[in-house]
Amino acid sequence: QVQLVESGGELVQAGGSLRLSCAASGRSASTYVMAWFRQAPGKERKFVAAISRDGGLQYSEDSVKGRFTISSDNAKNTVYLQMNSLTPEDTAVYYCAAAPRVTGSNSYYLARTYNYWGQGTQVTVSS
């Protein structure tokens, strides 16, 4: 079992920045593939970014490329999502997710790949 706790979400003005954190605990938490998804009101949960176990592979959704960066600190079992140039369209609940293994690069983008989820943290961007 892996437990995930997100933090860092808050209200921010358009153009601003936030850094989300996801602290992982539990057996072999440091060996998991980690990802961020987000869900806006009335919409389905969507992939944002993912990072491989060693941090060598990173994936991000097209709309956040150049603005969001995923990183990890294995010593702290923590994954971060640095979000810059935020727009109101980035408003959503952001979820951290973990998977013990991923088969194929396309699988990083799929919610069903991930076995464990955090409770979510609200990000609201005002115009």
Tab-separated table of N, CA, C and O in Angstrom:
chain	number	residue	atom	x	y	z
A	1	GLN	N	0.825	-1.199	0.000
A	1	GLN	CA	0.000	0.000	0.000
A	1	GLN	C	0.860	1.251	0.000
A	1	GLN	O	1.912	1.287	0.627
A	2	VAL	N	0.410	2.242	-0.730
A	2	VAL	CA	1.079	3.532	-0.802
A	2	VAL	C	0.048	4.606	-0.466
A	2	VAL	O	-1.065	4.589	-0.978
A	3	GLN	N	0.448	5.518	0.384
A	3	GLN	CA	-0.414	6.652	0.720
A	3	GLN	C	0.172	7.914	0.093
A	3	GLN	O	1.383	8.132	0.142
A	4	LEU	N	-0.700	8.720	-0.481
A	4	LEU	CA	-0.287	9.940	-1.171
A	4	LEU	C	-1.025	11.122	-0.571
A	4	LEU	O	-2.248	11.091	-0.427
A	5	VAL	N	-0.276	12.163	-0.259
A	5	VAL	CA	-0.880	13.367	0.313
A	5	VAL	C	-0.403	14.575	-0.473
A	5	VAL	O	0.798	14.887	-0.486
A	6	GLU	N	-1.348	15.255	-1.129
A	6	GLU	CA	-1.019	16.437	-1.904
A	6	GLU	C	-1.135	17.688	-1.043
A	6	GLU	O	-1.900	17.729	-0.073
A	7	SER	N	-0.401	18.709	-1.428
A	7	SER	CA	-0.499	20.014	-0.776
A	7	SER	C	-0.055	21.082	-1.749
A	7	SER	O	0.574	20.786	-2.780
A	8	GLY	N	-0.346	22.323	-1.405
A	8	GLY	CA	0.118	23.452	-2.200
A	8	GLY	C	-0.931	24.152	-3.024
A	8	GLY	O	-0.672	25.220	-3.585
A	9	GLY	N	-2.104	23.587	-3.138
A	9	GLY	CA	-3.142	24.227	-3.926
A	9	GLY	C	-3.710	25.440	-3.199
A	9	GLY	O	-3.845	25.442	-1.986
A	10	GLU	N	-4.030	26.478	-3.971
A	10	GLU	CA	-4.619	27.677	-3.392
A	10	GLU	C	-5.164	28.558	-4.499
A	10	GLU	O	-5.094	28.206	-5.684
A	11	LEU	N	-5.689	29.698	-4.123
A	11	LEU	CA	-6.180	30.687	-5.071
A	11	LEU	C	-5.010	31.566	-5.517
A	11	LEU	O	-4.258	32.084	-4.688
A	12	VAL	N	-4.886	31.731	-6.837
A	12	VAL	CA	-3.794	32.538	-7.380
A	12	VAL	C	-4.329	33.320	-8.571
A	12	VAL	O	-5.275	32.883	-9.245
A	13	GLN	N	-3.710	34.450	-8.847
A	13	GLN	CA	-4.132	35.244	-9.993
A	13	GLN	C	-3.522	34.708	-11.282
A	13	GLN	O	-2.445	34.076	-11.268
A	14	ALA	N	-4.188	34.971	-12.371
A	14	ALA	CA	-3.666	34.560	-13.678
A	14	ALA	C	-2.264	35.129	-13.878
A	14	ALA	O	-1.989	36.275	-13.525
A	15	GLY	N	-1.402	34.301	-14.433
A	15	GLY	CA	-0.014	34.689	-14.626
A	15	GLY	C	0.888	34.302	-13.473
A	15	GLY	O	2.114	34.392	-13.594
A	16	GLY	N	0.289	33.884	-12.381
A	16	GLY	CA	1.048	33.516	-11.202
A	16	GLY	C	1.590	32.099	-11.258
A	16	GLY	O	1.419	31.381	-12.259
A	17	SER	N	2.234	31.701	-10.165
A	17	SER	CA	2.861	30.382	-10.071
A	17	SER	C	2.466	29.682	-8.783
A	17	SER	O	2.147	30.340	-7.786
A	18	LEU	N	2.479	28.371	-8.828
A	18	LEU	CA	2.274	27.541	-7.643
A	18	LEU	C	3.163	26.319	-7.758
A	18	LEU	O	3.478	25.884	-8.875
A	19	ARG	N	3.509	25.767	-6.608
A	19	ARG	CA	4.195	24.474	-6.597
A	19	ARG	C	3.389	23.510	-5.739
A	19	ARG	O	3.194	23.741	-4.545
A	20	LEU	N	2.943	22.445	-6.379
A	20	LEU	CA	2.230	21.392	-5.668
A	20	LEU	C	3.225	20.333	-5.211
A	20	LEU	O	4.198	20.051	-5.903
A	21	SER	N	2.935	19.738	-4.067
A	21	SER	CA	3.758	18.652	-3.545
A	21	SER	C	2.897	17.426	-3.318
A	21	SER	O	1.721	17.538	-2.984
A	22	CYS	N	3.515	16.270	-3.478
A	22	CYS	CA	2.850	15.001	-3.207
A	22	CYS	C	3.814	14.139	-2.411
A	22	CYS	O	4.832	13.691	-2.938
A	23	ALA	N	3.482	13.928	-1.154
A	23	ALA	CA	4.309	13.103	-0.285
A	23	ALA	C	3.792	11.672	-0.307
A	23	ALA	O	2.614	11.427	-0.045
A	24	ALA	N	4.688	10.754	-0.619
A	24	ALA	CA	4.325	9.336	-0.698
A	24	ALA	C	4.890	8.592	0.494
A	24	ALA	O	6.031	8.817	0.903
A	25	SER	N	4.103	7.701	1.041
A	25	SER	CA	4.576	6.869	2.139
A	25	SER	C	4.053	5.464	1.946
A	25	SER	O	3.065	5.242	1.245
A	26	GLY	N	4.725	4.526	2.578
A	26	GLY	CA	4.320	3.141	2.438
A	26	GLY	C	5.413	2.307	1.814
A	26	GLY	O	6.466	2.808	1.429
A	27	ARG	N	5.114	1.050	1.672
A	27	ARG	CA	6.104	0.089	1.201
A	27	ARG	C	6.582	0.427	-0.200
A	27	ARG	O	5.785	0.588	-1.118
A	28	SER	N	7.882	0.560	-0.366
A	28	SER	CA	8.520	0.765	-1.672
A	28	SER	C	8.001	2.000	-2.409
A	28	SER	O	8.021	2.050	-3.642
A	29	ALA	N	7.538	3.000	-1.656
A	29	ALA	CA	6.956	4.187	-2.297
A	29	ALA	C	7.931	4.845	-3.250
A	29	ALA	O	7.536	5.413	-4.278
A	30	SER	N	9.214	4.807	-2.938
A	30	SER	CA	10.206	5.485	-3.761
A	30	SER	C	10.421	4.806	-5.104
A	30	SER	O	11.064	5.366	-5.980
A	31	THR	N	9.890	3.605	-5.281
A	31	THR	CA	10.098	2.882	-6.532
A	31	THR	C	8.938	3.046	-7.504
A	31	THR	O	8.956	2.467	-8.578
A	32	TYR	N	7.936	3.810	-7.160
A	32	TYR	CA	6.745	3.933	-7.975
A	32	TYR	C	6.901	5.014	-9.043
A	32	TYR	O	7.587	6.018	-8.840
A	33	VAL	N	6.216	4.823	-10.142
A	33	VAL	CA	6.020	5.867	-11.132
A	33	VAL	C	4.972	6.825	-10.577
A	33	VAL	O	3.960	6.404	-10.034
A	34	MET	N	5.220	8.113	-10.728
A	34	MET	CA	4.332	9.117	-10.143
A	34	MET	C	3.767	10.021	-11.226
A	34	MET	O	4.439	10.285	-12.244
A	35	ALA	N	2.566	10.504	-10.989
A	35	ALA	CA	1.915	11.362	-11.986
A	35	ALA	C	0.991	12.364	-11.312
A	35	ALA	O	0.600	12.186	-10.155
A	36	TRP	N	0.665	13.384	-12.080
A	36	TRP	CA	-0.353	14.357	-11.677
A	36	TRP	C	-1.479	14.326	-12.710
A	36	TRP	O	-1.225	14.319	-13.921
A	37	PHE	N	-2.700	14.330	-12.206
A	37	PHE	CA	-3.897	14.483	-13.021
A	37	PHE	C	-4.679	15.667	-12.461
A	37	PHE	O	-4.438	16.104	-11.344
A	38	ARG	N	-5.621	16.163	-13.242
A	38	ARG	CA	-6.481	17.227	-12.742
A	38	ARG	C	-7.899	17.028	-13.236
A	38	ARG	O	-8.127	16.415	-14.285
A	39	GLN	N	-8.833	17.550	-12.463
A	39	GLN	CA	-10.241	17.422	-12.801
A	39	GLN	C	-10.941	18.743	-12.537
A	39	GLN	O	-11.023	19.201	-11.392
A	40	ALA	N	-11.432	19.347	-13.610
A	40	ALA	CA	-12.199	20.580	-13.501
A	40	ALA	C	-13.668	20.249	-13.242
A	40	ALA	O	-14.107	19.127	-13.548
A	41	PRO	N	-14.428	21.178	-12.689
A	41	PRO	CA	-15.839	20.906	-12.382
A	41	PRO	C	-16.606	20.453	-13.620
A	41	PRO	O	-16.535	21.086	-14.678
A	42	GLY	N	-17.306	19.337	-13.488
A	42	GLY	CA	-18.123	18.825	-14.578
A	42	GLY	C	-17.355	18.156	-15.695
A	42	GLY	O	-17.943	17.805	-16.722
A	43	LYS	N	-16.050	17.970	-15.509
A	43	LYS	CA	-15.239	17.361	-16.558
A	43	LYS	C	-14.541	16.119	-16.043
A	43	LYS	O	-14.440	15.898	-14.845
A	44	GLU	N	-14.042	15.322	-16.971
A	44	GLU	CA	-13.355	14.103	-16.572
A	44	GLU	C	-11.933	14.409	-16.102
A	44	GLU	O	-11.372	15.454	-16.411
A	45	ARG	N	-11.392	13.469	-15.352
A	45	ARG	CA	-10.031	13.619	-14.877
A	45	ARG	C	-9.050	13.462	-16.032
A	45	ARG	O	-9.165	12.530	-16.832
A	46	LYS	N	-8.082	14.375	-16.098
A	46	LYS	CA	-7.164	14.373	-17.229
A	46	LYS	C	-5.712	14.352	-16.777
A	46	LYS	O	-5.354	14.922	-15.738
A	47	PHE	N	-4.878	13.741	-17.581
A	47	PHE	CA	-3.445	13.648	-17.328
A	47	PHE	C	-2.795	15.019	-17.422
A	47	PHE	O	-3.141	15.819	-18.295
A	48	VAL	N	-1.844	15.270	-16.508
A	48	VAL	CA	-1.060	16.508	-16.558
A	48	VAL	C	0.408	16.195	-16.825
A	48	VAL	O	0.992	16.688	-17.783
A	49	ALA	N	1.002	15.369	-15.968
A	49	ALA	CA	2.427	15.068	-16.107
A	49	ALA	C	2.747	13.799	-15.350
A	49	ALA	O	2.024	13.418	-14.423
A	50	ALA	N	3.852	13.150	-15.739
A	50	ALA	CA	4.302	11.932	-15.064
A	50	ALA	C	5.820	11.898	-15.072
A	50	ALA	O	6.470	12.525	-15.919
A	51	ILE	N	6.368	11.121	-14.137
A	51	ILE	CA	7.814	11.000	-14.031
A	51	ILE	C	8.159	9.563	-13.673
A	51	ILE	O	7.479	8.920	-12.876
A	52	SER	N	9.197	9.042	-14.313
A	52	SER	CA	9.601	7.672	-14.062
A	52	SER	C	10.284	7.546	-12.705
A	52	SER	O	10.578	8.530	-12.041
A	53	ARG	N	10.556	6.311	-12.320
A	53	ARG	CA	11.083	6.044	-10.985
A	53	ARG	C	12.389	6.792	-10.720
A	53	ARG	O	12.596	7.332	-9.636
A	54	ASP	N	13.260	6.815	-11.723
A	54	ASP	CA	14.560	7.454	-11.522
A	54	ASP	C	14.553	8.912	-11.961
A	54	ASP	O	15.599	9.568	-11.918
A	55	GLY	N	13.410	9.400	-12.401
A	55	GLY	CA	13.308	10.787	-12.840
A	55	GLY	C	13.820	11.033	-14.235
A	55	GLY	O	13.790	12.158	-14.732
A	56	GLY	N	14.308	9.970	-14.894
A	56	GLY	CA	14.904	10.146	-16.207
A	56	GLY	C	13.904	10.371	-17.322
A	56	GLY	O	14.239	10.941	-18.359
A	57	LEU	N	12.672	9.918	-17.123
A	57	LEU	CA	11.641	10.095	-18.140
A	57	LEU	C	10.531	10.983	-17.576
A	57	LEU	O	10.051	10.736	-16.473
A	58	GLN	N	10.149	11.961	-18.353
A	58	GLN	CA	9.081	12.857	-17.930
A	58	GLN	C	8.124	13.058	-19.095
A	58	GLN	O	8.539	13.169	-20.244
A	59	TYR	N	6.858	13.085	-18.767
A	59	TYR	CA	5.822	13.257	-19.773
A	59	TYR	C	4.898	14.375	-19.311
A	59	TYR	O	4.641	14.521	-18.121
A	60	SER	N	4.384	15.139	-20.247
A	60	SER	CA	3.429	16.171	-19.888
A	60	SER	C	2.411	16.367	-20.999
A	60	SER	O	2.692	16.107	-22.173
A	61	GLU	N	1.259	16.810	-20.603
A	61	GLU	CA	0.173	17.060	-21.547
A	61	GLU	C	0.495	18.325	-22.338
A	61	GLU	O	1.155	19.244	-21.827
A	62	ASP	N	0.064	18.371	-23.572
A	62	ASP	CA	0.475	19.450	-24.474
A	62	ASP	C	0.164	20.844	-23.935
A	62	ASP	O	0.967	21.767	-24.089
A	63	SER	N	-0.989	21.016	-23.300
A	63	SER	CA	-1.388	22.366	-22.872
A	63	SER	C	-0.539	22.912	-21.733
A	63	SER	O	-0.583	24.109	-21.450
A	64	VAL	N	0.239	22.050	-21.076
A	64	VAL	CA	1.059	22.526	-19.954
A	64	VAL	C	2.545	22.538	-20.282
A	64	VAL	O	3.354	23.005	-19.462
A	65	LYS	N	2.907	22.018	-21.444
A	65	LYS	CA	4.332	22.000	-21.811
A	65	LYS	C	4.887	23.421	-21.866
A	65	LYS	O	4.268	24.331	-22.399
A	66	GLY	N	6.050	23.596	-21.276
A	66	GLY	CA	6.657	24.914	-21.210
A	66	GLY	C	6.194	25.739	-20.033
A	66	GLY	O	6.770	26.786	-19.743
A	67	ARG	N	5.126	25.283	-19.359
A	67	ARG	CA	4.620	26.017	-18.187
A	67	ARG	C	4.733	25.202	-16.900
A	67	ARG	O	5.021	25.746	-15.836
A	68	PHE	N	4.452	23.899	-16.976
A	68	PHE	CA	4.487	23.031	-15.807
A	68	PHE	C	5.699	22.114	-15.879
A	68	PHE	O	6.053	21.627	-16.955
A	69	THR	N	6.295	21.848	-14.725
A	69	THR	CA	7.432	20.938	-14.646
A	69	THR	C	7.229	19.968	-13.498
A	69	THR	O	6.964	20.395	-12.370
A	70	ILE	N	7.358	18.680	-13.789
A	70	ILE	CA	7.279	17.664	-12.744
A	70	ILE	C	8.691	17.275	-12.340
A	70	ILE	O	9.589	17.179	-13.178
A	71	SER	N	8.881	17.063	-11.052
A	71	SER	CA	10.189	16.646	-10.545
A	71	SER	C	9.973	15.790	-9.319
A	71	SER	O	8.867	15.728	-8.765
A	72	SER	N	11.039	15.123	-8.913
A	72	SER	CA	10.934	14.253	-7.752
A	72	SER	C	12.158	14.374	-6.876
A	72	SER	O	13.260	14.663	-7.357
A	73	ASP	N	11.960	14.138	-5.603
A	73	ASP	CA	13.038	14.075	-4.617
A	73	ASP	C	12.890	12.723	-3.936
A	73	ASP	O	12.074	12.573	-3.021
A	74	ASN	N	13.653	11.754	-4.406
A	74	ASN	CA	13.497	10.397	-3.882
A	74	ASN	C	13.885	10.289	-2.418
A	74	ASN	O	13.342	9.447	-1.690
A	75	ALA	N	14.797	11.116	-1.970
A	75	ALA	CA	15.191	11.083	-0.560
A	75	ALA	C	14.018	11.468	0.348
A	75	ALA	O	13.927	11.003	1.481
A	76	LYS	N	13.129	12.305	-0.182
A	76	LYS	CA	11.967	12.744	0.588
A	76	LYS	C	10.699	12.021	0.166
A	76	LYS	O	9.624	12.304	0.702
A	77	ASN	N	10.798	11.131	-0.826
A	77	ASN	CA	9.610	10.451	-1.354
A	77	ASN	C	8.532	11.461	-1.726
A	77	ASN	O	7.342	11.281	-1.420
A	78	THR	N	8.946	12.505	-2.393
A	78	THR	CA	8.028	13.595	-2.728
A	78	THR	C	8.152	13.939	-4.214
A	78	THR	O	9.263	13.977	-4.754
A	79	VAL	N	7.011	14.177	-4.817
A	79	VAL	CA	6.950	14.624	-6.205
A	79	VAL	C	6.358	16.022	-6.224
A	79	VAL	O	5.441	16.329	-5.458
A	80	TYR	N	6.884	16.834	-7.118
A	80	TYR	CA	6.444	18.223	-7.203
A	80	TYR	C	5.867	18.520	-8.579
A	80	TYR	O	6.230	17.897	-9.579
A	81	LEU	N	5.000	19.491	-8.617
A	81	LEU	CA	4.519	20.032	-9.890
A	81	LEU	C	4.652	21.550	-9.811
A	81	LEU	O	3.876	22.202	-9.108
A	82	GLN	N	5.657	22.060	-10.490
A	82	GLN	CA	5.854	23.501	-10.554
A	82	GLN	C	4.994	24.039	-11.691
A	82	GLN	O	5.144	23.613	-12.838
A	83	MET	N	4.102	24.971	-11.374
A	83	MET	CA	3.168	25.499	-12.360
A	83	MET	C	3.387	26.998	-12.513
A	83	MET	O	3.238	27.743	-11.539
A	84	ASN	N	3.746	27.398	-13.701
A	84	ASN	CA	3.987	28.806	-14.004
A	84	ASN	C	2.989	29.304	-15.047
A	84	ASN	O	2.353	28.510	-15.741
A	85	SER	N	2.878	30.617	-15.161
A	85	SER	CA	1.992	31.238	-16.153
A	85	SER	C	0.598	30.644	-16.104
A	85	SER	O	0.024	30.256	-17.126
A	86	LEU	N	0.057	30.561	-14.932
A	86	LEU	CA	-1.250	29.929	-14.747
A	86	LEU	C	-2.359	30.755	-15.403
A	86	LEU	O	-2.308	31.991	-15.430
A	87	THR	N	-3.330	30.056	-15.923
A	87	THR	CA	-4.503	30.676	-16.525
A	87	THR	C	-5.756	30.127	-15.847
A	87	THR	O	-5.703	29.075	-15.185
A	88	PRO	N	-6.897	30.811	-15.997
A	88	PRO	CA	-8.135	30.289	-15.398
A	88	PRO	C	-8.470	28.872	-15.864
A	88	PRO	O	-9.132	28.123	-15.125
A	89	GLU	N	-8.010	28.496	-17.055
A	89	GLU	CA	-8.278	27.146	-17.556
A	89	GLU	C	-7.527	26.076	-16.770
A	89	GLU	O	-7.820	24.881	-16.908
A	90	ASP	N	-6.577	26.470	-15.956
A	90	ASP	CA	-5.848	25.521	-15.116
A	90	ASP	C	-6.579	25.242	-13.810
A	90	ASP	O	-6.143	24.403	-13.013
A	91	THR	N	-7.680	25.938	-13.561
A	91	THR	CA	-8.457	25.718	-12.352
A	91	THR	C	-8.999	24.295	-12.325
A	91	THR	O	-9.658	23.850	-13.259
A	92	ALA	N	-8.707	23.580	-11.244
A	92	ALA	CA	-9.113	22.185	-11.122
A	92	ALA	C	-8.666	21.652	-9.766
A	92	ALA	O	-7.885	22.288	-9.062
A	93	VAL	N	-9.159	20.463	-9.454
A	93	VAL	CA	-8.581	19.695	-8.353
A	93	VAL	C	-7.442	18.873	-8.944
A	93	VAL	O	-7.639	18.161	-9.938
A	94	TYR	N	-6.286	18.974	-8.350
A	94	TYR	CA	-5.102	18.263	-8.835
A	94	TYR	C	-4.855	17.041	-7.958
A	94	TYR	O	-4.789	17.154	-6.724
A	95	TYR	N	-4.710	15.898	-8.618
A	95	TYR	CA	-4.525	14.629	-7.936
A	95	TYR	C	-3.148	14.056	-8.234
A	95	TYR	O	-2.700	14.056	-9.378
A	96	CYS	N	-2.535	13.515	-7.215
A	96	CYS	CA	-1.295	12.771	-7.356
A	96	CYS	C	-1.643	11.289	-7.495
A	96	CYS	O	-2.606	10.813	-6.861
A	97	ALA	N	-0.888	10.572	-8.310
A	97	ALA	CA	-1.153	9.156	-8.534
A	97	ALA	C	0.158	8.387	-8.594
A	97	ALA	O	1.200	8.943	-8.960
A	98	ALA	N	0.086	7.097	-8.247
A	98	ALA	CA	1.287	6.259	-8.238
A	98	ALA	C	0.995	4.897	-8.836
A	98	ALA	O	-0.103	4.350	-8.663
A	99	ALA	N	1.995	4.367	-9.520
A	99	ALA	CA	1.877	3.036	-10.109
A	99	ALA	C	3.176	2.268	-9.878
A	99	ALA	O	4.248	2.835	-10.041
A	100	PRO	N	3.091	0.985	-9.536
A	100	PRO	CA	4.305	0.207	-9.300
A	100	PRO	C	5.097	-0.054	-10.566
A	100	PRO	O	6.309	-0.242	-10.523
A	101	ARG	N	4.393	-0.045	-11.697
A	101	ARG	CA	5.078	-0.283	-12.961
A	101	ARG	C	4.226	0.267	-14.093
A	101	ARG	O	3.016	0.396	-13.980
A	102	VAL	N	4.890	0.590	-15.186
A	102	VAL	CA	4.190	1.085	-16.370
A	102	VAL	C	4.729	0.335	-17.577
A	102	VAL	O	5.951	0.246	-17.750
A	103	THR	N	3.826	-0.177	-18.374
A	103	THR	CA	4.213	-0.922	-19.574
A	103	THR	C	3.920	-0.081	-20.806
A	103	THR	O	2.765	0.140	-21.147
A	104	GLY	N	4.964	0.415	-21.440
A	104	GLY	CA	4.788	1.221	-22.635
A	104	GLY	C	4.635	2.687	-22.300
A	104	GLY	O	3.979	3.061	-21.333
A	105	SER	N	5.223	3.536	-23.122
A	105	SER	CA	5.215	4.977	-22.825
A	105	SER	C	3.808	5.558	-22.845
A	105	SER	O	3.514	6.492	-22.090
A	106	ASN	N	2.916	5.032	-23.680
A	106	ASN	CA	1.554	5.566	-23.726
A	106	ASN	C	0.800	5.381	-22.410
A	106	ASN	O	-0.115	6.145	-22.099
A	107	SER	N	1.190	4.380	-21.658
A	107	SER	CA	0.475	4.080	-20.421
A	107	SER	C	0.664	5.154	-19.359
A	107	SER	O	-0.147	5.258	-18.443
A	108	TYR	N	1.724	5.933	-19.463
A	108	TYR	CA	1.930	7.010	-18.488
A	108	TYR	C	0.750	7.973	-18.477
A	108	TYR	O	0.458	8.587	-17.458
A	109	TYR	N	0.065	8.118	-19.617
A	109	TYR	CA	-0.983	9.112	-19.772
A	109	TYR	C	-2.360	8.636	-19.292
A	109	TYR	O	-3.300	9.426	-19.239
A	110	LEU	N	-2.467	7.354	-18.936
A	110	LEU	CA	-3.777	6.776	-18.667
A	110	LEU	C	-4.061	6.656	-17.181
A	110	LEU	O	-3.253	6.087	-16.431
A	111	ALA	N	-5.218	7.120	-16.736
A	111	ALA	CA	-5.573	7.057	-15.327
A	111	ALA	C	-5.625	5.613	-14.827
A	111	ALA	O	-5.248	5.342	-13.675
A	112	ARG	N	-6.038	4.703	-15.683
A	112	ARG	CA	-6.184	3.312	-15.245
A	112	ARG	C	-4.834	2.647	-14.960
A	112	ARG	O	-4.779	1.590	-14.345
A	113	THR	N	-3.738	3.266	-15.381
A	113	THR	CA	-2.411	2.734	-15.080
A	113	THR	C	-2.077	2.825	-13.601
A	113	THR	O	-1.319	2.020	-13.079
A	114	TYR	N	-2.660	3.801	-12.923
A	114	TYR	CA	-2.242	4.146	-11.572
A	114	TYR	C	-3.136	3.496	-10.524
A	114	TYR	O	-4.363	3.587	-10.579
A	115	ASN	N	-2.481	2.850	-9.552
A	115	ASN	CA	-3.190	2.085	-8.542
A	115	ASN	C	-3.582	2.929	-7.328
A	115	ASN	O	-4.528	2.588	-6.619
A	116	TYR	N	-2.817	3.968	-7.067
A	116	TYR	CA	-3.004	4.732	-5.841
A	116	TYR	C	-3.208	6.211	-6.175
A	116	TYR	O	-2.556	6.754	-7.083
A	117	TRP	N	-4.095	6.831	-5.413
A	117	TRP	CA	-4.452	8.233	-5.649
A	117	TRP	C	-4.504	9.001	-4.328
A	117	TRP	O	-4.882	8.451	-3.286
A	118	GLY	N	-4.123	10.258	-4.393
A	118	GLY	CA	-4.290	11.133	-3.248
A	118	GLY	C	-5.694	11.703	-3.201
A	118	GLY	O	-6.527	11.417	-4.064
A	119	GLN	N	-5.935	12.542	-2.211
A	119	GLN	CA	-7.268	13.105	-2.009
A	119	GLN	C	-7.508	14.344	-2.867
A	119	GLN	O	-8.646	14.796	-2.997
A	120	GLY	N	-6.462	14.895	-3.422
A	120	GLY	CA	-6.587	16.062	-4.293
A	120	GLY	C	-6.340	17.371	-3.567
A	120	GLY	O	-6.550	17.480	-2.358
A	121	THR	N	-5.899	18.364	-4.320
A	121	THR	CA	-5.698	19.704	-3.791
A	121	THR	C	-6.262	20.703	-4.800
A	121	THR	O	-6.032	20.569	-6.007
A	122	GLN	N	-7.024	21.681	-4.317
A	122	GLN	CA	-7.721	22.607	-5.193
A	122	GLN	C	-6.802	23.733	-5.646
A	122	GLN	O	-6.173	24.409	-4.823
A	123	VAL	N	-6.747	23.926	-6.951
A	123	VAL	CA	-6.055	25.075	-7.535
A	123	VAL	C	-7.099	25.940	-8.225
A	123	VAL	O	-7.831	25.461	-9.094
A	124	THR	N	-7.162	27.196	-7.836
A	124	THR	CA	-8.095	28.133	-8.448
A	124	THR	C	-7.325	29.328	-8.977
A	124	THR	O	-6.580	29.963	-8.231
A	125	VAL	N	-7.495	29.591	-10.281
A	125	VAL	CA	-6.799	30.709	-10.919
A	125	VAL	C	-7.834	31.755	-11.293
A	125	VAL	O	-8.741	31.482	-12.080
A	126	SER	N	-7.686	32.931	-10.732
A	126	SER	CA	-8.634	34.002	-11.019
A	126	SER	C	-8.136	34.861	-12.167
A	126	SER	O	-6.929	35.048	-12.341
A	127	SER	N	-9.074	35.402	-12.940
A	127	SER	CA	-8.701	36.221	-14.101
A	127	SER	C	-8.522	37.676	-13.734
A	127	SER	O	-8.834	38.105	-12.633
